[in-house]
JSON list of C-alpha atoms in Angstrom, two decimals:
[
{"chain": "V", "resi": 1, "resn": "UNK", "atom": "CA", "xyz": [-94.63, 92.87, 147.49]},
{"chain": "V", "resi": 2, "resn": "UNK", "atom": "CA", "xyz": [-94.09, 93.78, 150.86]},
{"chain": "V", "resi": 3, "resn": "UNK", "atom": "CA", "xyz": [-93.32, 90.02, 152.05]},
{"chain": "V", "resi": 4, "resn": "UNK", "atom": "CA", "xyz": [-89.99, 90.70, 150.66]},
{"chain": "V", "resi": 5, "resn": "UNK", "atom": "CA", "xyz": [-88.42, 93.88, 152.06]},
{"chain": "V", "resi": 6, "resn": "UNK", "atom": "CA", "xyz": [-85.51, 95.38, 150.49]},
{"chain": "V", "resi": 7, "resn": "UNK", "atom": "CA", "xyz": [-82.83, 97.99, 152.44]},
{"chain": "V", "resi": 8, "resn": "UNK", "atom": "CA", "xyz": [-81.63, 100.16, 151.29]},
{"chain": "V", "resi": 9, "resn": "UNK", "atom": "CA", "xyz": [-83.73, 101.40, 148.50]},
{"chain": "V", "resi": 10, "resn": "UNK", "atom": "CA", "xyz": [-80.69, 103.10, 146.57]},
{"chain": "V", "resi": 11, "resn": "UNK", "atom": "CA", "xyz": [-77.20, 102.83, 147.59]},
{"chain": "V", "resi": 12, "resn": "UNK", "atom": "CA", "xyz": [-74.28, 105.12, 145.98]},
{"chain": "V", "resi": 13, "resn": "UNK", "atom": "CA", "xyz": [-70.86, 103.71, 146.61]},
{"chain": "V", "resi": 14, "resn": "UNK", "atom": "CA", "xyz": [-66.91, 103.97, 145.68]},
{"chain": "V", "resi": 15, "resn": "UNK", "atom": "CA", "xyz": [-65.06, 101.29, 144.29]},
{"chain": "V", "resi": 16, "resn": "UNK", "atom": "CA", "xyz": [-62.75, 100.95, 147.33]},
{"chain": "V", "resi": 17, "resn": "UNK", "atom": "CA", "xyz": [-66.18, 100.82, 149.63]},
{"chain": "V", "resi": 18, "resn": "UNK", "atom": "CA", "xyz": [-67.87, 97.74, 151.17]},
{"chain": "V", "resi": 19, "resn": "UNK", "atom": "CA", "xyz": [-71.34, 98.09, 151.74]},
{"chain": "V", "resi": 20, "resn": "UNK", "atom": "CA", "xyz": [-74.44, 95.22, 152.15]},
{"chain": "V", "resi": 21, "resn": "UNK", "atom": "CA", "xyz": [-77.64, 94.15, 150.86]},
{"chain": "V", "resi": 22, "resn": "UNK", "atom": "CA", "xyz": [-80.17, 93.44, 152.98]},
{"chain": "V", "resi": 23, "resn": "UNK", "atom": "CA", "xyz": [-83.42, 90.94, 152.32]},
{"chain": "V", "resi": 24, "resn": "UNK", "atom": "CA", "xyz": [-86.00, 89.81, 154.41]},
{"chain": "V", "resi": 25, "resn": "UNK", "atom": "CA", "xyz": [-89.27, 87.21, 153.55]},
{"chain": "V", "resi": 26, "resn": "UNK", "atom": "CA", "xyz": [-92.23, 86.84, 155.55]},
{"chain": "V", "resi": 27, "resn": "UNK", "atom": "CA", "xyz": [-93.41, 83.95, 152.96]},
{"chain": "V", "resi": 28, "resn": "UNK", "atom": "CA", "xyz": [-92.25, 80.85, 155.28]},
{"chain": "V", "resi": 29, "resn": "UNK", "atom": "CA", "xyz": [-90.44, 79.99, 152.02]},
{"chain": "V", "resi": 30, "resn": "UNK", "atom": "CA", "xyz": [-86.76, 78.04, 152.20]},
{"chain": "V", "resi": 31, "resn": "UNK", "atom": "CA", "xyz": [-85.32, 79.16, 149.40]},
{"chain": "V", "resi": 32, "resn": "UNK", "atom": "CA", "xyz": [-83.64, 82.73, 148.57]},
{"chain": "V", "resi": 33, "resn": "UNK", "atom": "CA", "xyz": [-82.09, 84.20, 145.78]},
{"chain": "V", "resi": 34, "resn": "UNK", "atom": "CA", "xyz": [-80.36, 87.61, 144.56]},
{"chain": "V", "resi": 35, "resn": "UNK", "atom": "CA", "xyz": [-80.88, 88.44, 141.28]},
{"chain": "V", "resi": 36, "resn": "UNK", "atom": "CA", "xyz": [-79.49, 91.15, 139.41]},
{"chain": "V", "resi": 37, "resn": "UNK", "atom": "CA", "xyz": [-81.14, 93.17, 136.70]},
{"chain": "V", "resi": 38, "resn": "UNK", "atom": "CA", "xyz": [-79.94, 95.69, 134.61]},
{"chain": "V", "resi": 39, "resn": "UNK", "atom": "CA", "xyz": [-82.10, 98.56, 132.50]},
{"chain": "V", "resi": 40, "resn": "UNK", "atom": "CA", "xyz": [-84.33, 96.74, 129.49]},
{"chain": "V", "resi": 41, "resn": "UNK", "atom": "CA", "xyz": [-83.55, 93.59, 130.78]},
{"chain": "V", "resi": 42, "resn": "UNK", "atom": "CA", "xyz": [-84.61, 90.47, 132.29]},
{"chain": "V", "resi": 43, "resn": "UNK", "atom": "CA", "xyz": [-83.53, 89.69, 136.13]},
{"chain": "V", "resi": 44, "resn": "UNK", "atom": "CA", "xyz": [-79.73, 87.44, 136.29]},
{"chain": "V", "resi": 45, "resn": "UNK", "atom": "CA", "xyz": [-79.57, 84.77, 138.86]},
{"chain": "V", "resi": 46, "resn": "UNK", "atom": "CA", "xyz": [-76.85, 85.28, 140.96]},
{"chain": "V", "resi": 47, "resn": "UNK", "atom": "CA", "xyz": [-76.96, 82.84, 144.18]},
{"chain": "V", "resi": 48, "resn": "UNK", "atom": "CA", "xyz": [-79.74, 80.72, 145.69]},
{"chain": "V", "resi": 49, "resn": "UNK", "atom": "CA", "xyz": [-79.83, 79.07, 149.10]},
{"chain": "V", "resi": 50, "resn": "UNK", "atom": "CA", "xyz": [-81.66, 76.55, 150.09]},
{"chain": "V", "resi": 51, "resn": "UNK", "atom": "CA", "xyz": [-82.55, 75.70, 153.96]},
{"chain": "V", "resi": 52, "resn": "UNK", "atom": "CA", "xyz": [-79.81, 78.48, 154.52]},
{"chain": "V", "resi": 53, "resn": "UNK", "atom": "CA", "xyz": [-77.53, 76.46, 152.45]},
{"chain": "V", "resi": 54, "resn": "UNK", "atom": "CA", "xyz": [-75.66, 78.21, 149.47]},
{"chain": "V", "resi": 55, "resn": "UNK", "atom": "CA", "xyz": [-77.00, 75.71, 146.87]},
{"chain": "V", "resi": 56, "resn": "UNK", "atom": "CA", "xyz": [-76.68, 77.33, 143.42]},
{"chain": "V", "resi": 57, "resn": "UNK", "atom": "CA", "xyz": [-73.19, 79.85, 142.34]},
{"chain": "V", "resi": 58, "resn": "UNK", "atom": "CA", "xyz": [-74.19, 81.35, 138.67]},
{"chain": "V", "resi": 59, "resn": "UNK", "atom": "CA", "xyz": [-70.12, 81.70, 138.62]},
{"chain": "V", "resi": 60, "resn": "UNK", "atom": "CA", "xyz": [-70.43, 85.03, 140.63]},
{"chain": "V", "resi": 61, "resn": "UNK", "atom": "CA", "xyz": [-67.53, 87.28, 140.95]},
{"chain": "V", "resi": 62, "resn": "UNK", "atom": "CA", "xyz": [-65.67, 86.81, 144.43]},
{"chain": "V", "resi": 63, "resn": "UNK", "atom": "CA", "xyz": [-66.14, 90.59, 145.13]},
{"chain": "V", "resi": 64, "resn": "UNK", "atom": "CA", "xyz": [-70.34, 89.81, 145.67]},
{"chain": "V", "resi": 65, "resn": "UNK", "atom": "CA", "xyz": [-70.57, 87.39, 149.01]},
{"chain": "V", "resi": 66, "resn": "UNK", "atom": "CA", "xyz": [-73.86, 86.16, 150.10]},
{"chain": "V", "resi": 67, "resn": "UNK", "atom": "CA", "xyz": [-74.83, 85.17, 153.39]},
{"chain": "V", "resi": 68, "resn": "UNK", "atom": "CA", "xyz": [-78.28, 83.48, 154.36]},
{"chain": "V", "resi": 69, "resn": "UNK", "atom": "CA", "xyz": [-77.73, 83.56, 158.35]},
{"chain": "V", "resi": 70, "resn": "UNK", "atom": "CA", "xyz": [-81.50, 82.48, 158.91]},
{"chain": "V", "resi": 71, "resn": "UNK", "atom": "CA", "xyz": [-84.04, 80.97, 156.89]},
{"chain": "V", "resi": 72, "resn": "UNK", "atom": "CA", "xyz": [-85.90, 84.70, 156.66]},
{"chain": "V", "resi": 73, "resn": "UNK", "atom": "CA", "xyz": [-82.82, 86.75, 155.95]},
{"chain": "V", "resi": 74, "resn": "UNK", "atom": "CA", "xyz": [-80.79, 87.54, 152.82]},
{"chain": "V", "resi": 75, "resn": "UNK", "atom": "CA", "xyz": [-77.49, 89.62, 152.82]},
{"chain": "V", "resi": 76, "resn": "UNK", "atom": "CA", "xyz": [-75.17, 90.84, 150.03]},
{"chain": "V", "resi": 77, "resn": "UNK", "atom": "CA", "xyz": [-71.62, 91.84, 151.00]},
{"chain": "V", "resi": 78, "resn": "UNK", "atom": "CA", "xyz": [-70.59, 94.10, 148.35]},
{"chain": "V", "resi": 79, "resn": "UNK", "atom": "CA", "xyz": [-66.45, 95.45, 148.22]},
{"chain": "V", "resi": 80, "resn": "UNK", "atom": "CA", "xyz": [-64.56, 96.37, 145.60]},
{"chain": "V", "resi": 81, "resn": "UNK", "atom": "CA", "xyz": [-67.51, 96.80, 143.02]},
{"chain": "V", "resi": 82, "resn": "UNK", "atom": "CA", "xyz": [-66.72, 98.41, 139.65]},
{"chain": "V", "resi": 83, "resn": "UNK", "atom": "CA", "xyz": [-69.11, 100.75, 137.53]},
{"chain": "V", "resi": 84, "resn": "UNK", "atom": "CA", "xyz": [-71.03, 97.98, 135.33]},
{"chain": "V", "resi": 85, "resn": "UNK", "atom": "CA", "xyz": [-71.93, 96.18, 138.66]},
{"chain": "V", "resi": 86, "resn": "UNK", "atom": "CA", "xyz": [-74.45, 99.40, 138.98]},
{"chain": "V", "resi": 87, "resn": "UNK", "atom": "CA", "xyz": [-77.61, 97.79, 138.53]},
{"chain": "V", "resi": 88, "resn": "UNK", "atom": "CA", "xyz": [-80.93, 96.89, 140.26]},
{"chain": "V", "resi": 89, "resn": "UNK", "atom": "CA", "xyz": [-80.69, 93.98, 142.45]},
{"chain": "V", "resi": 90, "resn": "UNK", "atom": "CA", "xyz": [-83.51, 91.63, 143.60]},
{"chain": "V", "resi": 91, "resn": "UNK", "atom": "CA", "xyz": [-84.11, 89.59, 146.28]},
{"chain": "V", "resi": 92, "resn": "UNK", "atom": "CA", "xyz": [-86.57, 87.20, 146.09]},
{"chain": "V", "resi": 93, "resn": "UNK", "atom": "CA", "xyz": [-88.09, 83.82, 147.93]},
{"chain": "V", "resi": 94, "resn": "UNK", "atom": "CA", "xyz": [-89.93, 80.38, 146.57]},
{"chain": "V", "resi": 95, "resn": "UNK", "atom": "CA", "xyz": [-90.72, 77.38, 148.32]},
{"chain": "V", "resi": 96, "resn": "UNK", "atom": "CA", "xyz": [-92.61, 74.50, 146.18]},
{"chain": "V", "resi": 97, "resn": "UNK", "atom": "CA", "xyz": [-95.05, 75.10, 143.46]},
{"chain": "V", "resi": 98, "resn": "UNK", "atom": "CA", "xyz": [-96.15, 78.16, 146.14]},
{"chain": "V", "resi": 99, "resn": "UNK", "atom": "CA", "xyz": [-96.23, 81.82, 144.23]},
{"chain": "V", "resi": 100, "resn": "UNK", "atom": "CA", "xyz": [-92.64, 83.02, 144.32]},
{"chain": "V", "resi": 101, "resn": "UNK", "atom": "CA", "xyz": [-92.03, 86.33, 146.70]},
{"chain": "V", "resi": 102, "resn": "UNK", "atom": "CA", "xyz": [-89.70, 89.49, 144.94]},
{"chain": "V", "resi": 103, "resn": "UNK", "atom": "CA", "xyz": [-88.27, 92.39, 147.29]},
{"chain": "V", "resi": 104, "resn": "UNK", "atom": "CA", "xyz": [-88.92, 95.81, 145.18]},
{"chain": "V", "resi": 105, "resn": "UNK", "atom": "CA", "xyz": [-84.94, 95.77, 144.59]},
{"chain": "V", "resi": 106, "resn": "UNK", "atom": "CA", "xyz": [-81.78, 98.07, 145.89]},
{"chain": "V", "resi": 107, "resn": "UNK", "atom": "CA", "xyz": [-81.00, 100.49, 142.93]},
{"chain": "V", "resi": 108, "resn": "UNK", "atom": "CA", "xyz": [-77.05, 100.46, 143.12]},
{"chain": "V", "resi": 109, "resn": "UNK", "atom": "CA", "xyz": [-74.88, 103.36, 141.58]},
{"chain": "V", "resi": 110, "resn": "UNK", "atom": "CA", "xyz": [-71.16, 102.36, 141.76]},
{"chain": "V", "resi": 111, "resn": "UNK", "atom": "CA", "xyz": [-68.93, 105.56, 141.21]},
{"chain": "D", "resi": 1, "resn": "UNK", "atom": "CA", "xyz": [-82.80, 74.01, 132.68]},
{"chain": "D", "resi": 2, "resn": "UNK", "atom": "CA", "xyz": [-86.41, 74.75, 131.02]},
{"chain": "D", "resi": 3, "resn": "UNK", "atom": "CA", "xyz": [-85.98, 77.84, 128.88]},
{"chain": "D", "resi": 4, "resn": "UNK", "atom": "CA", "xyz": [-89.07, 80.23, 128.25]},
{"chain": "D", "resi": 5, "resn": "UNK", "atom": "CA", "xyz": [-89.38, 82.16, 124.78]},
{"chain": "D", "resi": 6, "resn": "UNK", "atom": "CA", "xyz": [-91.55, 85.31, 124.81]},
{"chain": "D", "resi": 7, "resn": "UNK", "atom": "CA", "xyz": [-92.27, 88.55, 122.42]},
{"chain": "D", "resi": 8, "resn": "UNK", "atom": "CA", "xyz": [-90.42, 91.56, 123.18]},
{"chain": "D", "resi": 9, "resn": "UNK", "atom": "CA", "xyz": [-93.33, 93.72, 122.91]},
{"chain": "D", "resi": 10, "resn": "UNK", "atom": "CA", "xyz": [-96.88, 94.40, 122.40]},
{"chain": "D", "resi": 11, "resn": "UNK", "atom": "CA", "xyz": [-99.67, 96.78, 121.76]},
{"chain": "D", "resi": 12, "resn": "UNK", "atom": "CA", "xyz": [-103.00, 96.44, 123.01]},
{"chain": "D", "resi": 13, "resn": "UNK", "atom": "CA", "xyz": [-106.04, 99.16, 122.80]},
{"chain": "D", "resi": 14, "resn": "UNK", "atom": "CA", "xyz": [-107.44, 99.90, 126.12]},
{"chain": "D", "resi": 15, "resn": "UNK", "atom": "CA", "xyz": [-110.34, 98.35, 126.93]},
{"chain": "D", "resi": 16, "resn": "UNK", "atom": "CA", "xyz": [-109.33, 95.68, 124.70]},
{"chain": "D", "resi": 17, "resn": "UNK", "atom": "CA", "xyz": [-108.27, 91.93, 125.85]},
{"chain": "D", "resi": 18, "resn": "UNK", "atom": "CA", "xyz": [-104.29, 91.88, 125.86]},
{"chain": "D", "resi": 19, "resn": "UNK", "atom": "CA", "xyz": [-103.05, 88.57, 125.31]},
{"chain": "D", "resi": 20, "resn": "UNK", "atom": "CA", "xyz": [-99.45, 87.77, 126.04]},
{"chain": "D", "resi": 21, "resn": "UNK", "atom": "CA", "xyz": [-97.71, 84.44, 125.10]},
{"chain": "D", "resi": 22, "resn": "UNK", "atom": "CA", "xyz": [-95.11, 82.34, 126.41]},
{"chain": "D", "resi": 23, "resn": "UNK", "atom": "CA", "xyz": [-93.47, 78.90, 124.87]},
{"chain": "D", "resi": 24, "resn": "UNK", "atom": "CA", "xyz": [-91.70, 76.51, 127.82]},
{"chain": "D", "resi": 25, "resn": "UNK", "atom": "CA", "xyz": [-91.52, 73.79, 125.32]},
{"chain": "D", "resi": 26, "resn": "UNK", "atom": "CA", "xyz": [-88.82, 71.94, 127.55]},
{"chain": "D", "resi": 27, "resn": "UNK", "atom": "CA", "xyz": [-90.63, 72.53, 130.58]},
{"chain": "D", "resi": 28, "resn": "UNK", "atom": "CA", "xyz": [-90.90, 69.55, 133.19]},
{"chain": "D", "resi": 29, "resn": "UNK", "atom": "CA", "xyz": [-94.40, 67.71, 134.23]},
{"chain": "D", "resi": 30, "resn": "UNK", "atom": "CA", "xyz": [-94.29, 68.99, 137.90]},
{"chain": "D", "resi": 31, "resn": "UNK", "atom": "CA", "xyz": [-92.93, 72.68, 137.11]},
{"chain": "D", "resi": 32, "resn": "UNK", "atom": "CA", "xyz": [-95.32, 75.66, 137.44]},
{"chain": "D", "resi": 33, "resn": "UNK", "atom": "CA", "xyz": [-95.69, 78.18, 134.96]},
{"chain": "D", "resi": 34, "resn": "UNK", "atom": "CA", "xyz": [-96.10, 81.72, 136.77]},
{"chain": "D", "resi": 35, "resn": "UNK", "atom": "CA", "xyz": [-96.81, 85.21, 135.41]},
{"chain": "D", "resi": 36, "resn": "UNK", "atom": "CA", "xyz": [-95.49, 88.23, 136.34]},
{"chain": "D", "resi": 37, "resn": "UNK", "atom": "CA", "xyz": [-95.07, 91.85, 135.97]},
{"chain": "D", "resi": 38, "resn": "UNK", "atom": "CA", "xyz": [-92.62, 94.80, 136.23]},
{"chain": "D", "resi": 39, "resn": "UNK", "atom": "CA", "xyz": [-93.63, 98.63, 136.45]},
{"chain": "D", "resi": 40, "resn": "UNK", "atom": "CA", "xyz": [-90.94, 101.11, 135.76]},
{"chain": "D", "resi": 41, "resn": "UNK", "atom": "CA", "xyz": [-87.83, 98.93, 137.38]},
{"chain": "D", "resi": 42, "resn": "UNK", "atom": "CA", "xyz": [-89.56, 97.95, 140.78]},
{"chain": "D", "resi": 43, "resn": "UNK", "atom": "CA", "xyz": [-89.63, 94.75, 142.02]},
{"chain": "D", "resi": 44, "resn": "UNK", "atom": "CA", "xyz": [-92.08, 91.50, 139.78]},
{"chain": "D", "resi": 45, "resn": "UNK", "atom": "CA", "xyz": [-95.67, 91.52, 141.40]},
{"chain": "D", "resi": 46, "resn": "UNK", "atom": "CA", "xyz": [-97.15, 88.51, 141.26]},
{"chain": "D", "resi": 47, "resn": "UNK", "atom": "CA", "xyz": [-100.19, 88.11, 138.78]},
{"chain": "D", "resi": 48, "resn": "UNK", "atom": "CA", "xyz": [-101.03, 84.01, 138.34]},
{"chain": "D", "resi": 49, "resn": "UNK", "atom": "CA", "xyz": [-99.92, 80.64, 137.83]},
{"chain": "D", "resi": 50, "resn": "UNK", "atom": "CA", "xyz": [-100.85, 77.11, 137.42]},
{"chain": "D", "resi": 51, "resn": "UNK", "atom": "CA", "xyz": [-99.97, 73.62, 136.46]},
{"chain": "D", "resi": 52, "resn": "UNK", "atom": "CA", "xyz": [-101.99, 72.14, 133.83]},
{"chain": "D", "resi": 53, "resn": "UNK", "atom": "CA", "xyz": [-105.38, 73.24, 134.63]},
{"chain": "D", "resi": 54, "resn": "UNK", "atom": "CA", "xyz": [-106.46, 77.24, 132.76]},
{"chain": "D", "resi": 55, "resn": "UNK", "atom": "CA", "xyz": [-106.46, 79.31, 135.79]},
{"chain": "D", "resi": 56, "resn": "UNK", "atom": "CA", "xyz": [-108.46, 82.24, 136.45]},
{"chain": "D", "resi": 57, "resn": "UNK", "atom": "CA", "xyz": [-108.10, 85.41, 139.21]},
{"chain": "D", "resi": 58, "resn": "UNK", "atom": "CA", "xyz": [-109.39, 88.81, 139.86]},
{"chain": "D", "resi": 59, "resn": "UNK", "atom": "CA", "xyz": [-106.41, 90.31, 137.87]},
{"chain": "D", "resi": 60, "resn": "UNK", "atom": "CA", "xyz": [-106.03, 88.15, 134.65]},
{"chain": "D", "resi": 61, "resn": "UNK", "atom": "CA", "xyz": [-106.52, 84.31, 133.24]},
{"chain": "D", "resi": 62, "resn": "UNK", "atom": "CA", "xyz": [-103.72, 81.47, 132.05]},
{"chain": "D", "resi": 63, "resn": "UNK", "atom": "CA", "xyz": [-104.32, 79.36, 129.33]},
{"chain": "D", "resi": 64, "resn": "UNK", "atom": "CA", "xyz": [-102.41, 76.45, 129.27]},
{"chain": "D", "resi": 65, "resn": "UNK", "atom": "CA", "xyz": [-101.96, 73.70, 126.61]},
{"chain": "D", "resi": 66, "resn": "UNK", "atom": "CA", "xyz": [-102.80, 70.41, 126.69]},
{"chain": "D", "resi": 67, "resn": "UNK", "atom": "CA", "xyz": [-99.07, 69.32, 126.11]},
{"chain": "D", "resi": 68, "resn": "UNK", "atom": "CA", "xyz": [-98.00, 72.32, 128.53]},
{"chain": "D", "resi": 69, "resn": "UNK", "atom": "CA", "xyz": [-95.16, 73.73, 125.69]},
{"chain": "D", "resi": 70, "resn": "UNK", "atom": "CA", "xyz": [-96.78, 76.87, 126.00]},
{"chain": "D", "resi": 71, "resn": "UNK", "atom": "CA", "xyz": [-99.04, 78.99, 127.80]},
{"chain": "D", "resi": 72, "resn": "UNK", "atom": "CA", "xyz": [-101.11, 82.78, 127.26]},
{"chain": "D", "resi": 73, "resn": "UNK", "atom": "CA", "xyz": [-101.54, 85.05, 130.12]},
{"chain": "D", "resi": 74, "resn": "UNK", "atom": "CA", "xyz": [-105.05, 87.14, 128.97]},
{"chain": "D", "resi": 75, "resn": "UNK", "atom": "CA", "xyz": [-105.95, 90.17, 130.85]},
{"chain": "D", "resi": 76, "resn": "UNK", "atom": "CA", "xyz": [-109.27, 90.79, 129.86]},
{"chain": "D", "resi": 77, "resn": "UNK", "atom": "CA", "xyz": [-109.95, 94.56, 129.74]},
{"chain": "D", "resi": 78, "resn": "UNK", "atom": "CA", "xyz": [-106.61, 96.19, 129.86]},
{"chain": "D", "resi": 79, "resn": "UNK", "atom": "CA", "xyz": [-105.73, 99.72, 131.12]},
{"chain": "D", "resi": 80, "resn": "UNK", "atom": "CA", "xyz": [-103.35, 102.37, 130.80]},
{"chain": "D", "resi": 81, "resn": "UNK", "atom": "CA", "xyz": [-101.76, 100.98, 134.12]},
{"chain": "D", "resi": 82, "resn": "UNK", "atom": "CA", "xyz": [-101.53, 97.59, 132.53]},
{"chain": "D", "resi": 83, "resn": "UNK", "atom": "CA", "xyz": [-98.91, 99.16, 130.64]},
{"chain": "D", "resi": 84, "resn": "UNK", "atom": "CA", "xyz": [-95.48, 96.91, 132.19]},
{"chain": "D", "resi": 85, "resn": "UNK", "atom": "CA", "xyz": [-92.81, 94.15, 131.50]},
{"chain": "D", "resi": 86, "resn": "UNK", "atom": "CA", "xyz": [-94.78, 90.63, 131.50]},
{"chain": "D", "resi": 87, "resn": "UNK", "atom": "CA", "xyz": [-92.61, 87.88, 132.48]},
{"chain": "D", "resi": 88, "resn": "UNK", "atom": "CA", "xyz": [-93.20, 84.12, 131.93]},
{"chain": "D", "resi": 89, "resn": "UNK", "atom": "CA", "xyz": [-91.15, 82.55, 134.60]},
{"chain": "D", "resi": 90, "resn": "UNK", "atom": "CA", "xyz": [-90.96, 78.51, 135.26]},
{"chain": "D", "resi": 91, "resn": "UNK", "atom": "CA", "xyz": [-90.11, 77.25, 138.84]},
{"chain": "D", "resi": 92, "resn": "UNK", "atom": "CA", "xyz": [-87.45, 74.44, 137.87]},
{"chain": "D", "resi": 93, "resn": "UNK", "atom": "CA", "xyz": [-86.13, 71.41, 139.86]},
{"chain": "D", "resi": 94, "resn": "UNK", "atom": "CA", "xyz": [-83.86, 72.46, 142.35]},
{"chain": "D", "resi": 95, "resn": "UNK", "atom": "CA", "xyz": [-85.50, 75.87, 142.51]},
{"chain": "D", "resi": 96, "resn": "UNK", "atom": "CA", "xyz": [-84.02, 77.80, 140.14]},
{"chain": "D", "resi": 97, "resn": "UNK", "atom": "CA", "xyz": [-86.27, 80.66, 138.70]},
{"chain": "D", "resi": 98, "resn": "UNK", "atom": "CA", "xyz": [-85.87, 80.69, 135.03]},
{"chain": "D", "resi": 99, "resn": "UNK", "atom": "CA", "xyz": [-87.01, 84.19, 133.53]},
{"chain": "D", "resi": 100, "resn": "UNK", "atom": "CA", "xyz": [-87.88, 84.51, 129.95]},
{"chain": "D", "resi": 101, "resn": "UNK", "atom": "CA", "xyz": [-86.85, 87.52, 128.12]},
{"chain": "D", "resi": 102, "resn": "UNK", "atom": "CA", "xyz": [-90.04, 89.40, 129.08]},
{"chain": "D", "resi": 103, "resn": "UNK", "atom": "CA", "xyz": [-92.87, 91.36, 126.86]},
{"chain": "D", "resi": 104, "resn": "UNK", "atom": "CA", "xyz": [-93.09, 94.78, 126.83]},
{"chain": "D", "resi": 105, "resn": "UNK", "atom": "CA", "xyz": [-96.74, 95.54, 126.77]},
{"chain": "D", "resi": 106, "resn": "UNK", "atom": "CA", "xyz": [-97.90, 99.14, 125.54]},
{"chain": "D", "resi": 107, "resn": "UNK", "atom": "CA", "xyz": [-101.37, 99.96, 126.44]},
{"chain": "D", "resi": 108, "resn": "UNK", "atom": "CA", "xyz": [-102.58, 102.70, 124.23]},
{"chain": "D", "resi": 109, "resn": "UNK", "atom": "CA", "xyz": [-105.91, 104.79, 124.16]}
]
């Protein structure tokens, strides 16, 4: 779905690293999410903003901190991660009963 | 939060009409029902959704029931590239994106 784009594509980083997530929509939508998905499973909410507000926490740990700073952009500040945080993570965008939007993911490898 | 119920997997014969189910018996009168699917870990591409009404597009057709607890995504004359993770996913109030557990469809020749 290239309305979402996803950078990077696959990120490798140490546990003492901080790194970011980056989404963009082209979908006029107003509400953004990260979603997290590991292998045979289905995608976890993590955070949703709404308007660029954070509206929804799905009790998150502290070392994931997302950051709307427009209504088209989507980051994921990432430090301190530990190996089972390795994982595919989605972005994706909704507005209304309009077809939701999904980024192809970042494919993280924490080492 | 509405919570969606699906199989975890599924064979269909190729050429043959694959049809996938999905209960949302909690789901609200004003929350849309949408469909989609997942190749090989890359991101959900869009395939339908609707309301109320049965809904039909180039790709596939949604069945909905008259009470809206459940719904059946058909797609009518599936290929080997159907072969994917179907997910049943209901838009809720306050725009959460509730996922069900997805079906694993197997398209075999």
């Amino acid at each position: 779905d290239t309305e979402v784009t996803q950078t990077p594509k696959h990120l490798v980083m140490g546990m003492t690293n901080k790194k970011s997530l980056k989404c963009e929509q082209h979908m006029g939508h107003r509400a953004m999410y990260w979603y997290k998905q590991k292998a045979k499973k289905p995608p976890e909410l993590m955070f949703v903003y709404s308007y660029e507000k954070l509206s929804i926490n799905e009790s998150v740990p502290s070392r994931f901190s997302p950051e709307c700073p427009n209504s088209s952009l989507l980051n994921l500040h990432l430090h301190a991660l530990q190996p089972e945080d390795s994982a595919l993570y989605l972005c994706a965008s909704s507005q209304d009963d309009n077809r939701p939007g999904f980024g192809s993911g970042t494919r993280l490898t924490v080492v | 939060d509405a919570k969606t119920t699906q199989p975890p997997s599924m064979d269909c014969a190729e050429g043959r009409a694959a049809n996938l189910p999905c209960n949302h018996s909690t789901i609200s009168g004003n929350e849309y029902v949408y469909w989609y699917r997942q190749i090989h870990s890359q991101g959900p591409q869009y395939i339908i959704h609707g309301l109320k009404n049965n809904e039909t597009n180039e790709m596939a057709s949604l069945i909905i029931t008259e009470d809206r607890k459940s719904s059946t995504l058909i797609l009518p004359h599936a290929t080997l590239r159907d072969t994917a993770v179907y997910y049943c996913i209901v838009r809720v109030y306050g725009g959460k994106l509730i996922f069900g557990q997805g079906t694993e469809l197997s398209v075999k020749p």
